[in-house]
Every structure is written in structure tokens, then in C-alpha cells.
Amino acid sequence: MSQATLRIQKMSGHAGPVPGEGTQRELQVCKLIDVTTCIGCKACEVACLEWNGLPYRETMFENTYQTMPDTAWNFWNVIKFNEYERPDGSLMWLMRKDQCMHCAEPGCLAACPADAAIVQYANGVVDFQQDHCIGCGYCISGCPFNIPKFNSATKKVFKCTLCSDRISEGLEPACIKACPSGCLHFGTKDDMKELAEKRAGQLRDHFGFANAGVYDPPGVGGTGVIYVLHDATNPEEYGGLPKNPTIPWVVKLWKGPVKWLGNLAIAGGIIAVTLHYLRYGAKTVKEDNRAEGGQP
Amino acid sequence: MSSGRALPLNSAAGASGQRLLRYTLAERVNHWIATLSYIYLLLTGLAFWSPYLFWLVIFSGGGPTARFWHPWVGLLFTASVLYMYALWRGDMLLTPADLVWRRSLLNYIRNEDENLPPVGRFNMGQKQFFWLMLGGGILLALSGFGLWFADALPWSLRYLRYLAIFLHVVFALATIGGFIIHVYMGTAVVRGGFTSIIRGEVSAGWARLHHRLWYDQVTGGSPRKK
Ligand code: HEM
Ligand code: SF4
Ligand code: SF4
């Protein structure tokens, strides 16, 4: 964040190293969600609403633990619940905290046509700037995680900010502060990756989850939110976490080759008609209606 | 509904200085609704198409306003091309004669019009442009709905949204290509065409040069041989 850019690097007339030098090894922040220790208490949902000043919403009951179907424009963080049957017939409750993944290569940002409506800070947080948003909804198509949500009253799109207002002040995100089981962690990307790998190894070595692993999908350049899963080979079971998320190829085509071919075609068309006019000019009409003259 | 329809012609055929009614008032008004709405769609659409053109939104009240009106003006545009279909479909059918004419397309491009076979109310290029805008207008409206109500489609149907984006862009580009040629021909090359779609009239010489068969039809046959 902007404050990080004011960190002192060199100092005049100072004996010894710059105080605090090297304490910030890395700017990239990361939220680690260990789904294996999540108890599904939804404290993070409440904390998110409270910190961001969002209203409570009506819940639903459909005979499952899922009382809120999905994220919404005013509900940025939801526990996805799945009753999963293991191959041996035994039951397992899978709970995953779902929110914006803060992709290193964000599809929402790639798709957005409005100047600075979506930004990515140096710390990796992807943030929507609603005052620049035109409400076109392209970001909804660009995101592989179904995150940006449209408010049809204000025609603006909203999602998790990773509490950029808190972390710029050195605080952890509200959800992490509220988590009672300690399944949520916040720190630098390097540290969180290390912690996650350690935990996944523990699950493999001591708890019999042979496929335990870390979810940090390379298809979007890695994410600012990573998961530890009991079974990293089957992320879909965790409330539809995509196995290999990428920016949809149509979006890449549209914002890449199609754009340049289209621009070339438009420019080429304008140049072609200009050249035609310079070479051939207008057609001439003879008003003379008698039989002589140039029209055989 | 061929071209002779309701064209109130009275004066002696072929008289010098004679003006012929080429477009009725309804045809002209509809044409300008289509044109103005298309230009609005073009300017707002191009703004969203490229960051280097985003500044175009200043002409339409800023990004959110442009985003709000683009789909509504789009509906107006599509309605006007549909009405255009009702008005002109008879004259716009491609005929075997058009295929013959096409062989001389190079002559047309080089302004060697004396080497061209005579054409009716519209030539092949005009007809193709008409069908392009009709098809484009319908497909842009259909795909436009996918963009308009992006949040209405459930996640499981997201491929429809991707398809809508792609079709919208492809047909916007196709119609832009046609539009550039159409505007250029109608203003710079075929002089008198622009006046005809404003005032509705053309000169006899204009009609003879560009649309001989139509000229013969509305004047009840040319006084000249051939
Ligand atoms: C009923 C007809 C139409 C509807 C409902 C419609 C709707 C939309 C919507 C909702 C968008 C998304 C952003 C925005 O609102 O600008 C869009 C984008 C666009 N529209 Fe349309 N539209 C229609 C017709 C047209 C036509 C006739 C053109 C021809 C120039 C056009 C050109 C574009 C372009 C170039 C874009 C931007 C594509 C991009 O961002 O890459 N639209 N349209
Ligand atoms: S809805 Fe807003 S944030 Fe999303 S792509 Fe459009 S302008 Fe950008
Ligand atoms: S998860 Fe979706 S909304 Fe969040 S950064 Fe990635 S693409 Fe953007």
C-alpha cells in the first residue's frame, strides 16, 4: 500500500543500518484458509458484515448447514458447505470459506473496460473502485470464481476487498481476527505458502489424507488467498472450487487478438476508403438526357 | 412490393431537370433513426471496446450514463432495421442479375459505370449492406441481452455469457465495416445519394446512371433506346 512506499531505505548521517530495514521482506500479502480446521461457525461472515458496514441478510433453510446460498453484492464472504461421501461410504463435512481469491492475474481486471475501476495494489490485493465503475458487468464474465456481484440499484459491482483499509494500517482482515478455530492465517505470501505446505505435510503424514495439499492455482498466476485441502486433487467437492481456474479463453481472445484484429480492420477500412477517394474520386452524373454522350 | 410502389411520378418521362421521388418520408425518417442510433451505439460501444477510446464517453454523459443508454438505444436501432425490412424487403432480394453485376464489381470500384449492367432500385452492394445490418441488428440485440443482464444468468450458464460477448463484438465489427463503406459511398462517391435520403429526390440523370432499371420503371420506360 501507499504507506509501504514511504518505508525508509537510506538515511543520511546515521550510524549503523536503517532502523527497520529488511523487516518487510516481501510486499505480497496472503490469506491462508485451512479448511481442515474450519468448524463452519460463520464468525468470519459476521465479522465481514460488521467491519464493512453491510446489512444482515435473511437466511434460508434447505435442510443443510448452508443458510446463505452464495456471496452477494452485500455479502462478500460465505462458508460453502458440502456433505461429502467418501468412497468407503462414510460421511465428511467439507466447509470452505468462499470469497475473492485476489488472483495475481485477475480475470475481472482483464475484462473491465473502465479506467481504474479495478486496481491491483503492490501487495496483491485486487480492489474495485466503485466510483469509476460503469456497471457493465464484464468483470462477472472475467472472473473464474464467480465472485463479482452486481447491485442493480446502484449499478455497481462489489466483492471482498481483503480489508485493504485494515491491512494498510497493519491490521489483519476482519474475518481472520474473528476466526475462533485458528483456521485462518494472514501474512506474507511466502510465509503463508510455507505454513500451508507444512500443514499439508502433516495431514499426509499423520492423518492419513494422502492427497492433502495446497490450493494456489497457477492458471491465474497464484492467488492472494490459498487453501489447505484434505484432498487437493478434488477441489470441486469444496463448494465448487475450480480445479484449474484460468481467465476464460473467450475473454482472453476478446481482449487480445480480437481487439487488435478489430482495430486493424477499422483503421484499414478508413484508410482504404480514403485511398479510394484520392485515386478514383466521385462518380459523375450526366444530366444530359439525349442519346449522344458517354452512356452506351 | 417492388420499386414502382407508391412513387407518385407525374411529369413527362426523362425531361431534363426532372426530380424523381426515391425515398418516401417514412423511409427517410426511419433511415435517420437507424443512422443516429447506430452512431450513438458506435461511439459508446467503441468507448467500452478500447481503453484508448474510453474518452468517447464524454459525448454521452460519462461511463455509467453511456452504459445505461447503450442497450436502450440498441433496441431502437434494431426496431428501425426491422421496420426497414418491412419497407424494403422486396427491393432488397438478391437476384441472378446481381450476380452478373458482381462480375463487373471492379468497374464499379473504378467508377467505370458505363461498363456496368443496369441495376434496379438498389445495387448488389446496397442489398448486401442491408442484409448485413438486418442480421447484425438482430444478432446484436440478442447478444446484447446477454451483456445487458450479465448477472441474471446463473453460473452454470456462464458459457452463454461468453458467447454473447463474442457475438456482440464480432457483429459490431462486421457492421462497422459495412457502415464505413456505406457512409463513404453515400456521401463522397455517389454524389446526390446523401441529398436523396434527406430530401427524398434524385435527378433523372442520377437515376439513369446508378439505377437504370428503377429509372425505367418509375418513368414508364426510358425515351431513349437501350
Ligand atoms: C439491441 C441492440 C443492442 C444491445 C441490447 C446492446 C447491448 C450492449 C451491452 C449491454 C454492452 C455492454 C457494455 C455497454 O453497455 O456498452 C454492449 C457493448 C458493445 N456494443 Fe452493444 N448493444 C446493441 C447494439 C449494438 C450495435 C448496433 C453496435 C454497433 C456498433 C454495438 C456495439 C457495441 C460495442 C462495440 C460494444 C463494446 C464491446 C466491447 O466492450 O468490447 N452494440 N452492447
Ligand atoms: S461492472 Fe464495473 S468493475 Fe465490473 S467490469 Fe464493468 S466497470 Fe469494471
Ligand atoms: S477471484 Fe475473481 S474477482 Fe477476485 S481477483 Fe480473481 S478474478 Fe477478480
Coordinates of C-alpha atoms and ligand atoms in Angstrom, one line a residue:
Chain A
M1 CA 0.0 0.0 0.0
S2 CA 1.0 3.6 -0.2
Q3 CA 2.4 3.6 3.3
A4 CA 4.8 0.8 2.3
T5 CA 6.3 3.1 -0.3
L6 CA 7.3 5.5 2.4
R7 CA 9.4 3.0 4.2
I8 CA 12.9 4.4 4.7
Q9 CA 15.5 2.8 2.6
K10 CA 18.6 5.1 3.1
M11 CA 19.3 7.6 5.8
S12 CA 21.8 10.5 5.9
G13 CA 24.3 10.8 8.8
H14 CA 23.0 7.7 10.5
A15 CA 25.3 5.3 12.4
G16 CA 24.5 1.7 11.6
P17 CA 21.8 0.2 9.5
V18 CA 18.5 1.9 8.8
P19 CA 16.1 1.0 11.6
G20 CA 13.5 -1.5 10.4
E21 CA 15.5 -2.3 7.3
G22 CA 14.6 -5.7 6.0
T23 CA 11.7 -6.2 8.3
Q24 CA 9.5 -6.1 5.2
R25 CA 10.8 -8.9 3.2
E26 CA 8.0 -9.1 0.8
L27 CA 5.1 -6.9 -0.1
Q28 CA 2.7 -9.7 -1.2
V29 CA 0.1 -10.4 1.4
C30 CA -1.8 -13.6 1.6
K31 CA -4.7 -15.2 3.5
L32 CA -4.4 -18.9 4.3
I33 CA -7.6 -20.9 4.9
D34 CA -7.0 -24.3 6.4
V35 CA -10.3 -26.0 5.6
T36 CA -9.3 -29.0 7.7
T37 CA -9.6 -27.0 10.9
C38 CA -12.6 -24.8 9.9
I39 CA -15.6 -25.6 12.1
G40 CA -18.1 -23.7 10.0
C41 CA -19.1 -21.3 12.8
K42 CA -19.5 -18.4 10.3
A43 CA -17.9 -15.9 12.6
C44 CA -16.0 -14.7 9.5
E45 CA -19.2 -13.9 7.7
V46 CA -20.4 -11.8 10.7
A47 CA -17.1 -10.0 11.1
C48 CA -17.1 -9.2 7.3
L49 CA -20.5 -7.6 7.5
E50 CA -19.7 -5.7 10.7
W51 CA -16.3 -4.3 9.5
N52 CA -17.7 -3.3 6.1
G53 CA -20.9 -1.9 7.5
L54 CA -23.1 -4.2 5.4
P55 CA -26.6 -5.2 6.5
Y56 CA -27.5 -8.6 7.7
R57 CA -29.4 -10.7 5.2
E58 CA -32.3 -13.1 5.6
T59 CA -31.1 -16.7 5.9
M60 CA -32.7 -19.7 4.3
F61 CA -33.1 -23.3 5.4
E62 CA -32.9 -26.1 3.0
N63 CA -32.1 -29.0 5.3
T64 CA -28.4 -28.3 5.1
Y65 CA -25.9 -26.3 7.0
Q66 CA -25.9 -23.8 4.1
T67 CA -28.1 -20.9 5.3
M68 CA -26.8 -18.4 2.8
P69 CA -26.6 -19.7 -0.8
D70 CA -23.8 -17.6 -2.2
T71 CA -21.8 -14.4 -2.0
A72 CA -23.8 -11.3 -2.9
W73 CA -23.1 -7.7 -3.6
N74 CA -23.5 -7.0 0.1
F75 CA -22.3 -10.4 1.4
W76 CA -18.7 -10.9 0.4
N77 CA -17.7 -14.0 2.3
V78 CA -19.7 -17.2 2.7
I79 CA -19.0 -20.7 4.1
K80 CA -19.7 -23.2 1.4
F81 CA -20.9 -26.4 2.9
N82 CA -20.9 -29.9 1.4
E83 CA -21.8 -33.3 2.8
Y84 CA -19.2 -35.4 1.1
E85 CA -19.5 -39.2 1.0
R86 CA -16.1 -40.9 1.0
P87 CA -15.6 -43.9 -1.3
D88 CA -15.9 -46.2 1.7
G89 CA -19.4 -44.7 2.4
S90 CA -18.5 -42.7 5.4
L91 CA -19.5 -39.1 5.7
M92 CA -17.4 -36.0 5.8
W93 CA -18.4 -32.4 6.2
L94 CA -16.5 -30.1 3.9
M95 CA -16.5 -26.4 4.8
R96 CA -14.8 -23.8 2.7
K97 CA -14.7 -20.1 3.2
D98 CA -15.5 -18.6 -0.2
Q99 CA -14.6 -15.0 -1.2
C100 CA -12.5 -13.2 -3.8
M101 CA -9.2 -15.1 -4.3
H102 CA -7.2 -11.9 -5.2
C103 CA -5.7 -13.5 -8.2
A104 CA -2.2 -12.5 -9.3
E105 CA -3.6 -12.4 -12.9
P106 CA -7.2 -11.2 -12.2
G107 CA -9.8 -12.0 -14.9
C108 CA -12.1 -9.3 -13.6
L109 CA -9.4 -6.7 -14.1
A110 CA -8.5 -8.0 -17.6
A111 CA -12.2 -7.8 -18.7
C112 CA -13.0 -4.4 -17.2
P113 CA -13.3 -1.5 -19.7
A114 CA -13.5 1.4 -17.3
D115 CA -10.4 3.4 -16.4
A116 CA -9.2 2.3 -12.9
A117 CA -12.5 0.7 -11.9
I118 CA -10.4 -2.3 -10.8
V119 CA -6.9 -2.0 -9.4
Q120 CA -4.3 -4.4 -8.0
Y121 CA -2.1 -3.0 -5.3
A122 CA 1.5 -3.8 -5.0
N123 CA 0.6 -6.1 -2.1
G124 CA -1.5 -8.2 -4.5
V125 CA -4.9 -7.1 -3.3
V126 CA -7.4 -6.7 -6.1
D127 CA -9.8 -3.9 -5.3
F128 CA -12.9 -2.5 -7.0
Q129 CA -13.2 1.3 -7.1
Q130 CA -16.9 1.8 -7.4
D131 CA -16.7 5.4 -8.2
H132 CA -15.1 4.5 -11.5
C133 CA -17.3 1.5 -12.2
I134 CA -19.7 1.9 -15.1
G135 CA -21.7 -1.2 -14.2
C136 CA -21.2 -3.1 -17.4
G137 CA -20.7 -6.5 -15.7
Y138 CA -17.7 -7.6 -17.8
C139 CA -15.9 -8.5 -14.6
I140 CA -18.6 -11.1 -13.8
S141 CA -17.6 -12.8 -17.1
G142 CA -13.9 -12.4 -16.5
C143 CA -13.8 -14.0 -13.0
P144 CA -13.3 -17.8 -12.9
F145 CA -14.5 -17.9 -9.3
N146 CA -18.0 -16.3 -9.7
I147 CA -17.1 -13.5 -7.3
P148 CA -18.1 -10.0 -8.5
K149 CA -21.7 -9.3 -7.7
F150 CA -23.9 -6.6 -9.2
N151 CA -26.1 -4.2 -7.2
S152 CA -28.9 -3.5 -9.6
A153 CA -30.0 -0.4 -7.6
T154 CA -26.6 1.4 -7.8
K155 CA -25.4 -0.4 -10.9
K156 CA -22.0 -1.1 -9.3
V157 CA -20.2 -4.3 -8.6
F158 CA -18.9 -5.3 -5.2
K159 CA -16.7 -8.0 -3.7
C160 CA -14.2 -8.7 -0.8
T161 CA -11.5 -6.1 -0.5
L162 CA -9.3 -8.3 1.6
C163 CA -9.9 -5.5 4.1
S164 CA -7.4 -3.3 2.3
D165 CA -8.4 -0.5 4.6
R166 CA -7.3 -2.6 7.6
I167 CA -4.2 -4.1 6.2
S168 CA -2.9 -0.7 5.1
E169 CA -2.9 0.1 8.8
G170 CA -1.1 -3.1 9.7
L171 CA -4.2 -4.9 10.9
E172 CA -5.3 -8.3 9.7
P173 CA -8.5 -8.7 7.8
A174 CA -11.7 -8.8 9.9
C175 CA -12.5 -12.4 9.1
I176 CA -9.1 -13.5 10.4
K177 CA -9.5 -11.5 13.5
A178 CA -12.8 -13.2 14.2
C179 CA -11.9 -16.8 13.5
P180 CA -12.1 -18.8 16.7
S181 CA -10.5 -22.1 15.5
G182 CA -7.4 -20.5 14.0
C183 CA -8.0 -22.0 10.6
L184 CA -7.4 -18.5 9.1
H185 CA -4.0 -17.0 8.9
F186 CA -2.7 -13.8 7.4
G187 CA 0.8 -12.8 6.4
T188 CA 3.2 -12.6 3.5
K189 CA 2.7 -14.9 0.6
D190 CA 6.0 -16.7 1.3
D191 CA 5.2 -17.3 4.9
M192 CA 1.6 -18.5 4.2
K193 CA 2.8 -20.9 1.5
E194 CA 5.4 -22.3 3.9
L195 CA 2.8 -22.7 6.7
A196 CA 0.3 -24.3 4.3
E197 CA 2.8 -26.8 2.9
K198 CA 3.8 -27.7 6.4
R199 CA 0.2 -28.3 7.4
A200 CA -0.5 -30.3 4.2
G201 CA 2.5 -32.5 5.0
Q202 CA 1.2 -33.0 8.5
L203 CA -2.2 -34.1 7.1
R204 CA -0.4 -36.5 4.7
D205 CA 2.0 -38.0 7.2
H206 CA -0.1 -38.2 10.4
F207 CA -3.8 -38.0 9.5
G208 CA -4.0 -40.4 6.5
F209 CA -5.0 -37.7 4.0
A210 CA -2.7 -39.0 1.2
N211 CA -3.9 -36.3 -1.2
A212 CA -3.7 -33.4 1.1
G213 CA -2.2 -30.3 -0.5
V214 CA -2.2 -26.6 -1.0
Y215 CA -4.5 -24.8 -3.5
D216 CA -2.7 -21.9 -5.1
P217 CA -3.8 -22.2 -8.7
P218 CA -1.1 -21.4 -11.3
G219 CA -3.7 -20.8 -14.0
V220 CA -4.3 -17.3 -12.6
G221 CA -0.7 -16.8 -11.5
G222 CA -1.4 -17.9 -8.0
T223 CA -3.8 -16.3 -5.6
G224 CA -3.7 -14.0 -2.6
V225 CA -6.0 -16.4 -0.8
I226 CA -4.8 -20.0 -0.6
Y227 CA -6.3 -23.2 0.9
V228 CA -5.1 -26.3 2.6
L229 CA -7.4 -29.1 1.4
H230 CA -7.7 -32.7 2.6
D231 CA -7.9 -33.7 -1.0
A232 CA -6.2 -31.2 -3.3
T233 CA -6.9 -33.5 -6.3
N234 CA -10.6 -32.9 -5.9
P235 CA -11.2 -29.2 -5.1
E236 CA -14.7 -29.2 -6.8
E237 CA -16.1 -31.0 -3.8
Y238 CA -15.4 -28.0 -1.7
G239 CA -18.4 -26.0 -2.9
G240 CA -17.2 -25.9 -6.5
L241 CA -13.7 -24.7 -6.2
P242 CA -12.5 -24.9 -9.8
K243 CA -9.7 -27.5 -10.4
N244 CA -7.6 -25.4 -12.8
P245 CA -9.1 -21.9 -12.9
T246 CA -8.0 -19.6 -15.7
I247 CA -9.3 -16.5 -17.3
P248 CA -12.0 -17.8 -19.7
W249 CA -10.4 -18.2 -23.1
V250 CA -13.1 -16.1 -24.7
V251 CA -12.2 -13.2 -22.5
K252 CA -8.5 -13.6 -23.4
L253 CA -9.4 -13.8 -27.1
W254 CA -11.7 -10.8 -26.9
K255 CA -9.2 -8.6 -25.0
G256 CA -6.2 -9.9 -27.1
P257 CA -6.2 -10.9 -30.7
V258 CA -9.8 -9.9 -31.5
K259 CA -9.1 -6.4 -30.2
W260 CA -6.0 -5.9 -32.4
L261 CA -7.6 -7.5 -35.5
G262 CA -10.7 -5.4 -35.0
N263 CA -8.6 -2.2 -34.6
L264 CA -6.6 -3.1 -37.7
A265 CA -9.8 -3.8 -39.7
I266 CA -11.4 -0.5 -38.6
A267 CA -8.3 1.5 -39.3
G268 CA -7.7 -0.4 -42.6
G269 CA -11.3 0.3 -43.7
I270 CA -10.9 4.1 -43.1
I271 CA -7.5 4.1 -44.9
A272 CA -8.9 2.1 -47.8
V273 CA -11.9 4.4 -48.5
T274 CA -9.6 7.5 -48.2
L275 CA -7.2 6.0 -50.7
H276 CA -10.1 5.1 -53.0
Y277 CA -11.3 8.7 -52.9
L278 CA -7.8 10.0 -53.7
R279 CA -7.4 7.6 -56.6
Y280 CA -10.9 7.5 -58.1
G281 CA -13.0 10.3 -56.5
A282 CA -16.7 10.7 -57.1
K283 CA -18.9 9.2 -59.8
T284 CA -20.0 11.8 -62.3
V285 CA -23.6 12.1 -63.4
K286 CA -24.5 13.4 -66.8
E287 CA -27.7 15.3 -66.6
D288 CA -27.9 15.5 -70.4
N289 CA -30.7 13.1 -71.4
R290 CA -30.2 13.0 -75.1
A291 CA -28.8 9.9 -76.7
E292 CA -25.4 11.2 -77.5
G293 CA -22.8 11.3 -74.8
G294 CA -21.0 8.7 -72.7
Q295 CA -23.6 6.2 -71.8
P296 CA -23.7 3.4 -74.3
Chain B
M1 CA -43.5 -4.8 -53.1
S2 CA -41.3 -3.7 -55.8
S3 CA -39.8 -0.4 -56.5
G4 CA -42.7 1.1 -58.5
R5 CA -44.7 1.1 -55.4
A6 CA -46.3 4.4 -54.5
L7 CA -43.9 6.6 -56.2
P8 CA -46.0 9.5 -57.3
L9 CA -44.5 10.4 -60.6
N10 CA -46.2 12.7 -62.9
S11 CA -44.1 14.8 -65.2
A12 CA -43.0 13.7 -68.7
A13 CA -40.6 10.9 -68.5
G14 CA -37.0 11.9 -69.0
A15 CA -37.4 15.6 -69.1
S16 CA -34.2 17.4 -68.2
G17 CA -34.2 18.8 -64.7
Q18 CA -36.8 16.4 -63.6
R19 CA -36.7 15.2 -60.0
L20 CA -37.8 11.7 -59.1
L21 CA -39.0 10.6 -55.7
R22 CA -36.6 7.9 -54.5
Y23 CA -37.4 7.7 -50.8
T24 CA -40.7 8.4 -49.1
L25 CA -40.9 10.4 -45.9
A26 CA -41.3 7.3 -43.8
E27 CA -38.3 5.7 -45.4
R28 CA -36.2 8.8 -44.8
V29 CA -37.3 9.2 -41.2
N30 CA -36.6 5.6 -40.5
H31 CA -33.3 5.7 -42.1
W32 CA -32.2 8.6 -39.9
I33 CA -33.4 6.9 -36.7
A34 CA -31.3 4.0 -37.7
T35 CA -28.3 6.2 -38.5
L36 CA -28.4 8.3 -35.4
S37 CA -29.0 5.4 -33.1
Y38 CA -26.2 3.5 -34.8
I39 CA -23.8 6.4 -34.4
Y40 CA -24.6 6.6 -30.7
L41 CA -24.1 2.8 -30.4
L42 CA -20.9 3.1 -32.2
L43 CA -19.4 5.9 -30.1
T44 CA -20.5 4.3 -26.8
G45 CA -19.6 0.8 -27.9
L46 CA -16.1 1.8 -29.1
A47 CA -15.6 3.5 -25.7
F48 CA -16.1 0.2 -24.0
W49 CA -14.2 -1.6 -26.7
S50 CA -10.8 0.0 -26.1
P51 CA -9.2 1.9 -23.2
Y52 CA -7.7 4.2 -25.8
L53 CA -11.2 5.2 -26.8
F54 CA -12.8 5.4 -23.4
W55 CA -12.6 9.2 -23.6
L56 CA -15.5 8.9 -26.1
V57 CA -17.9 8.6 -23.2
I58 CA -17.6 12.3 -22.7
F59 CA -20.0 12.6 -25.6
S60 CA -22.6 10.5 -24.0
G61 CA -22.6 11.8 -20.4
G62 CA -19.8 9.6 -18.9
G63 CA -19.3 5.9 -18.5
P64 CA -22.3 4.9 -16.3
T65 CA -24.7 7.0 -18.4
A66 CA -23.4 5.6 -21.7
R67 CA -23.7 2.1 -20.2
F68 CA -27.3 2.8 -19.2
W69 CA -28.4 4.1 -22.6
H70 CA -26.5 1.9 -25.0
P71 CA -28.8 -1.1 -24.7
W72 CA -32.0 1.0 -24.9
V73 CA -30.7 2.9 -28.0
G74 CA -29.7 -0.6 -29.3
L75 CA -33.4 -1.7 -29.1
L76 CA -34.4 1.5 -31.0
F77 CA -31.8 0.6 -33.7
T78 CA -33.0 -2.9 -34.0
A79 CA -36.6 -1.8 -34.2
S80 CA -35.7 0.6 -37.0
V81 CA -33.8 -2.0 -39.1
L82 CA -36.8 -4.3 -38.7
Y83 CA -39.1 -1.6 -40.0
M84 CA -36.6 -1.0 -42.8
Y85 CA -37.1 -4.7 -43.6
A86 CA -40.8 -4.2 -43.8
L87 CA -40.3 -1.3 -46.1
W88 CA -37.6 -2.6 -48.4
R89 CA -37.5 -6.3 -48.3
G90 CA -39.0 -6.6 -51.8
D91 CA -36.4 -4.4 -53.4
M92 CA -33.5 -5.9 -51.4
L93 CA -33.8 -9.5 -52.6
L94 CA -30.6 -10.6 -54.4
T95 CA -31.4 -11.6 -57.9
P96 CA -29.4 -13.5 -60.6
A97 CA -28.8 -10.2 -62.3
D98 CA -26.9 -9.1 -59.2
L99 CA -24.5 -12.0 -59.6
V100 CA -23.9 -10.8 -63.2
W101 CA -23.4 -7.3 -61.9
R102 CA -20.9 -8.6 -59.4
R103 CA -18.6 -9.7 -62.2
S104 CA -18.1 -6.1 -63.0
L105 CA -17.5 -5.0 -59.4
L106 CA -14.0 -3.8 -60.3
N107 CA -15.6 -1.5 -62.9
Y108 CA -17.9 -0.2 -60.2
I109 CA -15.0 0.4 -57.8
R110 CA -13.0 2.2 -60.6
N111 CA -16.0 4.4 -61.4
E112 CA -16.3 2.9 -64.9
D113 CA -20.0 2.8 -64.5
E114 CA -20.7 2.8 -68.3
N115 CA -19.4 -0.8 -68.3
L116 CA -21.9 -2.0 -65.7
P117 CA -25.2 -3.8 -66.4
P118 CA -28.2 -1.7 -65.4
V119 CA -29.5 -2.2 -61.9
G120 CA -32.9 -1.8 -60.2
R121 CA -33.7 0.3 -57.2
F122 CA -30.7 -1.0 -55.2
N123 CA -27.4 -2.4 -56.4
M124 CA -25.9 -5.6 -55.0
G125 CA -23.6 -3.7 -52.6
Q126 CA -26.6 -1.8 -51.1
K127 CA -28.6 -5.0 -50.8
Q128 CA -25.7 -6.8 -49.1
F129 CA -25.3 -3.9 -46.7
F130 CA -29.0 -4.0 -45.9
W131 CA -28.9 -7.7 -45.1
L132 CA -25.7 -7.2 -43.0
M133 CA -27.4 -4.5 -40.9
L134 CA -30.6 -6.5 -40.6
G135 CA -28.8 -9.7 -39.5
G136 CA -26.3 -7.6 -37.4
G137 CA -29.2 -5.7 -35.8
I138 CA -31.0 -8.8 -34.7
L139 CA -27.8 -10.7 -33.5
L140 CA -26.5 -7.6 -31.7
A141 CA -29.8 -7.3 -29.9
L142 CA -29.8 -11.0 -28.9
S143 CA -26.2 -11.0 -27.8
G144 CA -26.7 -7.6 -26.2
F145 CA -29.3 -9.0 -23.8
G146 CA -26.6 -11.4 -22.6
L147 CA -24.4 -8.4 -21.8
W148 CA -27.2 -6.3 -20.5
F149 CA -28.3 -8.7 -17.9
A150 CA -25.0 -10.4 -17.2
D151 CA -25.8 -11.0 -13.6
A152 CA -29.2 -12.7 -14.4
L153 CA -27.5 -15.7 -15.9
P154 CA -26.7 -18.4 -13.4
W155 CA -23.1 -19.6 -13.1
S156 CA -23.9 -22.9 -14.8
L157 CA -25.0 -20.9 -17.9
R158 CA -21.9 -18.7 -18.0
Y159 CA -20.9 -20.0 -21.4
L160 CA -23.9 -18.2 -22.9
R161 CA -22.4 -15.0 -21.5
Y162 CA -19.1 -15.7 -23.1
L163 CA -20.8 -16.5 -26.4
A164 CA -22.8 -13.2 -26.1
I165 CA -19.7 -11.2 -25.7
F166 CA -18.0 -12.8 -28.6
L167 CA -21.0 -12.5 -30.9
H168 CA -21.6 -8.9 -29.9
V169 CA -18.0 -7.9 -30.7
V170 CA -17.9 -9.9 -34.0
F171 CA -21.2 -8.4 -35.3
A172 CA -20.3 -4.9 -34.1
L173 CA -17.1 -5.2 -36.1
A174 CA -18.9 -6.6 -39.2
T175 CA -21.5 -3.8 -39.2
I176 CA -18.7 -1.2 -38.6
G177 CA -17.0 -2.4 -41.8
G178 CA -20.3 -2.1 -43.7
F179 CA -21.0 1.3 -42.1
I180 CA -17.7 2.8 -43.2
I181 CA -18.2 1.8 -46.8
H182 CA -21.9 2.8 -46.7
V183 CA -21.2 6.3 -45.4
Y184 CA -18.3 6.8 -47.7
M185 CA -20.3 5.7 -50.8
G186 CA -23.3 7.6 -49.8
T187 CA -21.6 10.9 -49.2
A188 CA -18.3 11.0 -51.2
V189 CA -18.7 8.7 -54.2
V190 CA -22.3 8.6 -55.2
R191 CA -23.0 12.4 -55.0
G192 CA -26.6 13.0 -54.7
G193 CA -27.2 10.0 -52.6
F194 CA -26.9 11.9 -49.3
T195 CA -29.4 14.5 -50.6
S196 CA -31.8 11.8 -51.7
I197 CA -32.0 10.3 -48.2
I198 CA -32.6 13.7 -46.7
R199 CA -35.0 15.3 -49.3
G200 CA -36.1 12.1 -50.9
E201 CA -35.4 13.2 -54.5
V202 CA -32.9 12.4 -57.2
S203 CA -32.3 13.9 -60.6
A204 CA -33.2 11.9 -63.7
G205 CA -29.6 11.7 -64.7
W206 CA -28.6 10.3 -61.3
A207 CA -31.3 7.7 -61.5
R208 CA -30.2 6.7 -65.1
L209 CA -26.6 6.4 -64.1
H210 CA -27.0 4.5 -60.9
H211 CA -30.3 2.7 -61.1
R212 CA -31.3 2.4 -64.7
L213 CA -33.9 -0.3 -64.3
W214 CA -35.5 1.6 -61.5
Y215 CA -35.5 4.7 -63.6
D216 CA -37.2 2.9 -66.5
Q217 CA -39.7 1.5 -64.1
V218 CA -40.7 4.7 -62.4
T219 CA -40.7 6.8 -65.6
G220 CA -42.6 4.2 -67.5
G221 CA -39.7 3.3 -69.8
S222 CA -36.8 5.4 -71.0
P223 CA -37.4 7.5 -74.0
R224 CA -34.0 6.5 -75.2
K225 CA -33.3 3.2 -76.8
K226 CA -31.4 0.8 -74.6
Ligands
HEM1 C1 -30.4 -4.1 -29.3 C2 -29.2 -3.9 -29.6 C3 -28.0 -3.8 -28.6 C4 -28.0 -4.1 -27.3 C5 -29.1 -4.6 -26.3 C6 -26.6 -3.9 -26.8 C7 -26.1 -4.0 -25.6 C8 -24.8 -3.9 -25.2 C9 -24.3 -4.0 -23.9 C10 -25.2 -4.3 -22.6 C11 -22.9 -3.8 -23.9 C12 -22.0 -3.9 -22.7 C13 -21.5 -2.5 -22.4 C14 -22.3 -1.4 -22.8 O1 -23.5 -1.2 -22.4 O2 -21.8 -0.6 -23.7 C15 -22.6 -3.6 -25.3 C16 -21.3 -3.4 -25.7 C17 -21.0 -3.0 -27.0 N1 -21.9 -2.8 -28.1 FE1 -23.8 -3.1 -28.0 N2 -25.9 -3.4 -27.9 C18 -26.7 -3.4 -29.0 C19 -26.4 -3.0 -30.3 C20 -25.1 -2.6 -30.7 C21 -24.8 -2.1 -32.1 C22 -25.8 -2.0 -33.2 C23 -23.5 -1.9 -32.1 C24 -22.7 -1.4 -33.3 C25 -21.8 -0.5 -33.2 C26 -23.0 -2.2 -30.8 C27 -21.6 -2.1 -30.4 C28 -21.1 -2.5 -29.2 C29 -19.7 -2.5 -28.9 C30 -18.6 -2.2 -29.8 C31 -19.6 -2.8 -27.5 C32 -18.3 -3.0 -26.7 C33 -17.8 -4.3 -26.8 C34 -16.5 -4.4 -26.0 O3 -16.6 -4.0 -24.9 O4 -15.5 -5.0 -26.5 N3 -24.0 -2.6 -30.0 N4 -23.7 -3.7 -26.1
SF4_2 S1 -19.0 -3.7 -13.8 FE1 -17.6 -2.1 -13.1 S2 -15.9 -3.1 -12.2 FE2 -17.0 -4.6 -13.4 S3 -16.0 -4.6 -15.5 FE3 -17.7 -3.1 -15.6 S4 -16.8 -1.2 -15.0 FE4 -15.3 -2.8 -14.4
SF4_3 S1 -11.4 -14.1 -7.7 FE1 -12.5 -13.1 -9.3 S2 -13.0 -11.1 -8.5 FE2 -11.3 -11.9 -7.2 S3 -9.4 -11.2 -8.2 FE3 -9.8 -13.2 -9.0 S4 -10.9 -12.7 -10.9 FE4 -11.0 -10.9 -9.7

